[in-house]
Tab-separated table of C-alpha atoms in Angstrom:
chain	number	residue	atom	x	y	z
A	1	GLY	CA	14.357	-1.629	-7.798
A	2	GLN	CA	17.713	-3.179	-7.134
A	3	GLN	CA	17.796	-6.954	-6.775
A	4	VAL	CA	20.508	-9.308	-5.635
A	5	MET	CA	20.140	-12.820	-7.010
A	6	GLN	CA	21.994	-15.603	-5.213
A	7	ILE	CA	22.515	-19.118	-6.585
A	8	PRO	CA	22.233	-21.966	-5.997
A	9	GLN	CA	19.526	-22.153	-3.344
A	10	TYR	CA	21.004	-25.386	-1.968
A	11	GLN	CA	24.246	-27.240	-2.460
A	12	HIS	CA	24.829	-30.767	-1.228
A	13	VAL	CA	28.471	-31.773	-0.954
A	14	GLN	CA	30.495	-34.594	0.491
A	15	GLU	CA	32.764	-33.507	3.299
A	16	GLY	CA	36.047	-32.483	1.724
A	17	GLU	CA	34.507	-31.252	-1.523
A	18	ASP	CA	34.446	-27.593	-2.509
A	19	PHE	CA	31.455	-25.248	-2.310
A	20	THR	CA	30.699	-22.057	-4.221
A	21	THR	CA	27.840	-19.550	-4.041
A	22	TYR	CA	27.306	-16.655	-6.443
A	23	CYS	CA	25.581	-13.298	-6.143
A	24	ASN	CA	24.545	-11.118	-9.063
A	25	SER	CA	23.127	-7.626	-8.881
A	26	SER	CA	20.989	-5.812	-11.420
A	27	THR	CA	22.925	-2.620	-10.688
A	28	THR	CA	26.446	-1.645	-9.674
A	29	LEU	CA	27.163	-2.191	-6.000
A	30	SER	CA	29.183	0.184	-3.847
A	31	ASN	CA	30.133	-2.728	-1.596
A	32	ILE	CA	29.040	-6.250	-0.731
A	33	GLN	CA	28.992	-8.099	2.575
A	34	TRP	CA	28.890	-11.825	3.277
A	35	TYR	CA	27.221	-13.457	6.284
A	36	LYS	CA	26.863	-17.010	7.578
A	37	GLN	CA	23.780	-18.263	9.413
A	38	ARG	CA	24.077	-21.580	11.221
A	39	PRO	CA	20.877	-23.690	11.514
A	40	GLY	CA	18.637	-22.110	14.145
A	41	GLY	CA	21.003	-19.178	14.544
A	42	HIS	CA	21.398	-15.621	13.398
A	43	PRO	CA	23.536	-14.186	10.580
A	44	VAL	CA	27.153	-13.523	11.466
A	45	PHE	CA	29.264	-11.107	9.464
A	46	LEU	CA	32.130	-12.710	7.539
A	47	ILE	CA	33.629	-10.023	5.320
A	48	GLN	CA	33.063	-6.897	3.237
A	49	LEU	CA	34.374	-6.235	-0.273
A	50	VAL	CA	34.596	-2.699	-1.594
A	51	LYS	CA	37.050	-2.503	-4.501
A	52	SER	CA	36.523	-3.669	-8.066
A	53	GLY	CA	38.173	-7.072	-8.609
A	54	GLU	CA	38.919	-7.459	-4.906
A	55	VAL	CA	39.821	-10.915	-3.596
A	56	LYS	CA	40.003	-11.704	0.109
A	57	LYS	CA	40.785	-14.961	1.873
A	58	GLN	CA	39.901	-16.291	5.289
A	59	LYS	CA	41.562	-19.677	5.741
A	60	ARG	CA	39.566	-21.987	3.407
A	61	LEU	CA	37.138	-19.236	2.318
A	62	THR	CA	37.826	-17.068	-0.735
A	63	PHE	CA	35.659	-14.047	-1.509
A	64	GLN	CA	35.677	-12.221	-4.852
A	65	PHE	CA	34.102	-8.988	-6.066
A	66	GLY	CA	33.688	-8.683	-9.809
A	67	GLU	CA	35.449	-6.111	-11.953
A	68	ALA	CA	32.140	-4.429	-12.772
A	69	LYS	CA	31.075	-4.574	-9.101
A	70	LYS	CA	27.872	-6.369	-10.089
A	71	ASN	CA	28.735	-9.859	-8.907
A	72	SER	CA	30.489	-11.637	-6.095
A	73	SER	CA	31.308	-15.171	-5.069
A	74	LEU	CA	32.259	-17.165	-2.001
A	75	HIS	CA	34.284	-20.335	-2.447
A	76	ILE	CA	35.006	-22.806	0.341
A	77	THR	CA	37.787	-25.320	-0.211
A	78	ALA	CA	37.568	-28.779	1.345
A	79	THR	CA	34.342	-28.309	3.264
A	80	GLN	CA	34.062	-29.417	6.876
A	81	THR	CA	31.002	-30.115	9.015
A	82	THR	CA	31.542	-26.781	10.744
A	83	ASP	CA	30.849	-25.046	7.421
A	84	VAL	CA	27.207	-26.157	7.428
A	85	GLY	CA	24.738	-23.273	7.287
A	86	THR	CA	23.295	-20.693	4.940
A	87	TYR	CA	25.559	-18.126	3.326
A	88	PHE	CA	24.091	-14.740	2.429
A	89	CYS	CA	25.408	-11.874	0.396
A	90	ALA	CA	24.125	-8.346	0.986
A	91	GLY	CA	24.917	-5.413	-1.235
A	92	ARG	CA	24.215	-1.728	-1.470
A	93	GLY	CA	23.662	0.041	-4.737
A	94	ASP	CA	25.098	3.476	-5.295
A	95	SER	CA	21.710	5.118	-4.887
A	96	ASN	CA	20.254	2.850	-2.227
A	97	TYR	CA	19.777	3.630	1.408
A	98	GLN	CA	19.761	0.038	2.600
A	99	LEU	CA	21.461	-3.299	2.086
A	100	ILE	CA	19.691	-5.677	-0.284
A	101	TRP	CA	20.052	-9.327	0.727
A	102	GLY	CA	20.368	-12.360	-1.476
A	103	ALA	CA	18.107	-15.328	-0.682
A	104	GLY	CA	21.063	-17.347	0.604
A	105	THR	CA	22.715	-20.630	-0.340
A	106	LYS	CA	22.318	-23.484	2.077
A	107	LEU	CA	25.383	-25.722	2.385
A	108	ILE	CA	24.462	-29.290	3.271
A	109	ILE	CA	27.058	-31.962	3.987
A	110	LYS	CA	25.972	-35.389	2.761
A	111	PRO	CA	26.134	-38.097	5.434
B	1	ASP	CA	30.076	-9.014	26.806
B	2	GLY	CA	28.530	-6.574	24.378
B	3	GLY	CA	25.721	-7.738	22.196
B	4	ILE	CA	22.118	-7.598	21.150
B	5	THR	CA	19.336	-9.142	23.202
B	6	GLN	CA	16.006	-10.012	21.652
B	7	SER	CA	13.025	-11.203	23.650
B	8	PRO	CA	11.008	-13.270	23.772
B	9	LYS	CA	12.558	-16.123	21.816
B	10	TYR	CA	9.104	-17.482	20.896
B	11	LEU	CA	5.857	-15.527	20.689
B	12	PHE	CA	2.323	-16.471	19.822
B	13	ARG	CA	-0.213	-13.950	18.589
B	14	LYS	CA	-3.974	-14.224	18.690
B	15	GLU	CA	-6.147	-12.817	15.934
B	16	GLY	CA	-6.600	-9.063	16.267
B	17	GLN	CA	-3.822	-8.720	18.804
B	18	ASN	CA	-0.833	-6.414	18.720
B	19	VAL	CA	2.437	-7.837	20.012
B	20	THR	CA	5.748	-6.145	20.752
B	21	LEU	CA	9.176	-7.648	20.192
B	22	SER	CA	12.004	-6.309	22.297
B	23	CYS	CA	15.510	-5.469	21.051
B	24	GLU	CA	18.234	-4.054	23.295
B	25	GLN	CA	21.899	-3.465	22.431
B	26	ASN	CA	24.875	-2.447	24.549
B	27	LEU	CA	27.300	-2.014	21.672
B	28	ASN	CA	26.843	1.768	21.620
B	29	HIS	CA	25.743	1.518	17.986
B	30	ASP	CA	23.816	4.372	16.433
B	31	ALA	CA	21.996	2.348	13.777
B	32	MET	CA	19.448	-0.377	14.437
B	33	TYR	CA	17.391	-2.529	12.091
B	34	TRP	CA	14.474	-4.940	12.058
B	35	TYR	CA	14.348	-7.736	9.507
B	36	ARG	CA	11.851	-10.436	8.717
B	37	GLN	CA	13.068	-13.839	7.532
B	38	ASP	CA	10.750	-16.392	5.926
B	39	PRO	CA	11.853	-19.966	5.162
B	40	GLY	CA	14.127	-20.191	2.145
B	41	GLN	CA	14.302	-16.438	1.740
B	42	GLY	CA	16.745	-13.703	2.491
B	43	LEU	CA	16.266	-10.957	5.020
B	44	ARG	CA	13.741	-8.247	4.263
B	45	LEU	CA	14.034	-4.890	5.977
B	46	ILE	CA	11.024	-3.738	7.984
B	47	TYR	CA	12.314	-0.554	9.648
B	48	TYR	CA	15.632	1.010	10.461
B	49	SER	CA	16.842	3.824	12.663
B	50	GLN	CA	20.082	5.740	12.285
B	51	ILE	CA	19.659	7.927	15.360
B	52	VAL	CA	17.486	8.289	18.436
B	53	ASN	CA	13.974	9.623	17.770
B	54	ASP	CA	14.251	8.956	14.045
B	55	PHE	CA	13.403	5.887	11.969
B	56	GLN	CA	12.656	5.017	8.359
B	57	LYS	CA	10.444	2.465	6.643
B	58	GLY	CA	12.038	-0.447	4.884
B	59	ASP	CA	10.564	-2.549	2.096
B	60	ILE	CA	7.836	-4.248	4.149
B	61	ALA	CA	6.817	-1.756	6.849
B	62	GLU	CA	3.041	-2.169	6.428
B	63	GLY	CA	1.479	-3.689	9.541
B	64	TYR	CA	4.483	-2.893	11.732
B	65	SER	CA	5.501	0.031	13.923
B	66	VAL	CA	8.664	0.965	15.839
B	67	SER	CA	9.999	3.524	18.254
B	68	ARG	CA	13.522	4.694	19.100
B	69	GLU	CA	13.321	6.631	22.342
B	70	LYS	CA	16.679	5.394	23.594
B	71	LYS	CA	19.890	4.572	21.771
B	72	GLU	CA	19.935	1.085	23.269
B	73	SER	CA	16.372	0.080	22.455
B	74	PHE	CA	14.395	-0.442	19.235
B	75	PRO	CA	11.130	-2.325	19.914
B	76	LEU	CA	8.995	-3.612	17.048
B	77	THR	CA	5.206	-3.873	17.288
B	78	VAL	CA	3.446	-6.309	14.992
B	79	THR	CA	-0.052	-4.924	14.643
B	80	SER	CA	-3.289	-6.691	13.800
B	81	ALA	CA	-3.008	-5.111	10.346
B	82	GLN	CA	-0.167	-7.514	9.549
B	83	LYS	CA	-2.173	-10.437	8.196
B	84	ASN	CA	0.706	-12.869	7.786
B	85	PRO	CA	2.978	-12.283	10.772
B	86	THR	CA	4.358	-15.809	11.134
B	87	ALA	CA	8.112	-15.460	10.585
B	88	PHE	CA	11.514	-15.210	12.216
B	89	TYR	CA	12.257	-11.621	13.266
B	90	LEU	CA	15.825	-10.440	13.544
B	91	CYS	CA	17.084	-7.238	15.112
B	92	ALA	CA	20.505	-5.883	14.164
B	93	SER	CA	22.702	-2.915	14.934
B	94	SER	CA	25.756	-1.282	13.410
B	95	ARG	CA	27.965	1.747	13.694
B	96	GLN	CA	27.211	4.574	11.313
B	97	GLY	CA	29.314	3.806	8.280
B	98	GLY	CA	28.833	6.671	5.907
B	99	PHE	CA	29.470	5.553	2.339
B	100	VAL	CA	31.006	2.220	3.334
B	101	ASP	CA	28.709	-0.005	5.333
B	102	GLN	CA	29.613	-1.258	8.755
B	103	PRO	CA	29.034	-4.899	9.702
B	104	GLN	CA	25.638	-5.611	11.167
B	105	HIS	CA	25.453	-7.485	14.469
B	106	PHE	CA	22.358	-9.599	15.017
B	107	GLY	CA	20.363	-10.787	17.981
B	108	ASP	CA	19.203	-14.394	18.329
B	109	GLY	CA	15.799	-13.591	16.870
B	110	THR	CA	12.142	-14.024	17.833
B	111	ARG	CA	9.921	-16.654	16.219
B	112	LEU	CA	6.371	-15.360	15.941
B	113	SER	CA	3.429	-17.628	15.223
B	114	ILE	CA	-0.325	-17.175	15.013
B	115	LEU	CA	-2.502	-19.110	17.452
């Protein structure tokens, strides 16, 4: 079945450094969504990408969808303490009836 | 404010007991979902419902049951057949999106543990 692999599992950064998480699918995705889950909280929708090669920005966050629609990335510039949490991607294959979730990347700010 | 309400926040289950987790939404969404989240893992779909009186199994439906008698409500029962129920359970809802998915809105979750 379709799988969505997300790496890395954890990323420790100093405040002000950049952060990137990657998602790779075994099959072509019709679209991909990104969510953020704060510690102890629930996932909150950030954005959806639909088109091949699409790039969207939200302030310091940049989201990309690969040309082949099999991979996606989220890049945060100059991390802040408010960015702490786990970032998930979730994608749907062309023949799937449900979203398949990546395992998430936990962003940890070093003290 | 519109949103999704899950209750209880914490739940303890005894051996052989069935427990029911509540999920209510006032967003007027047609679709509702139940996910299970284990530490360090992504969300796994248990059941989903796209319309009242209809629901479909997700990847890990064994040991769980649901009902969708009202648009606003989608309760999940964790039966005694679910041998490893300890997890964080999340309920979500969305509009019907057709080919393009709609964002899912989540409740605050229920943490279930075995006594």
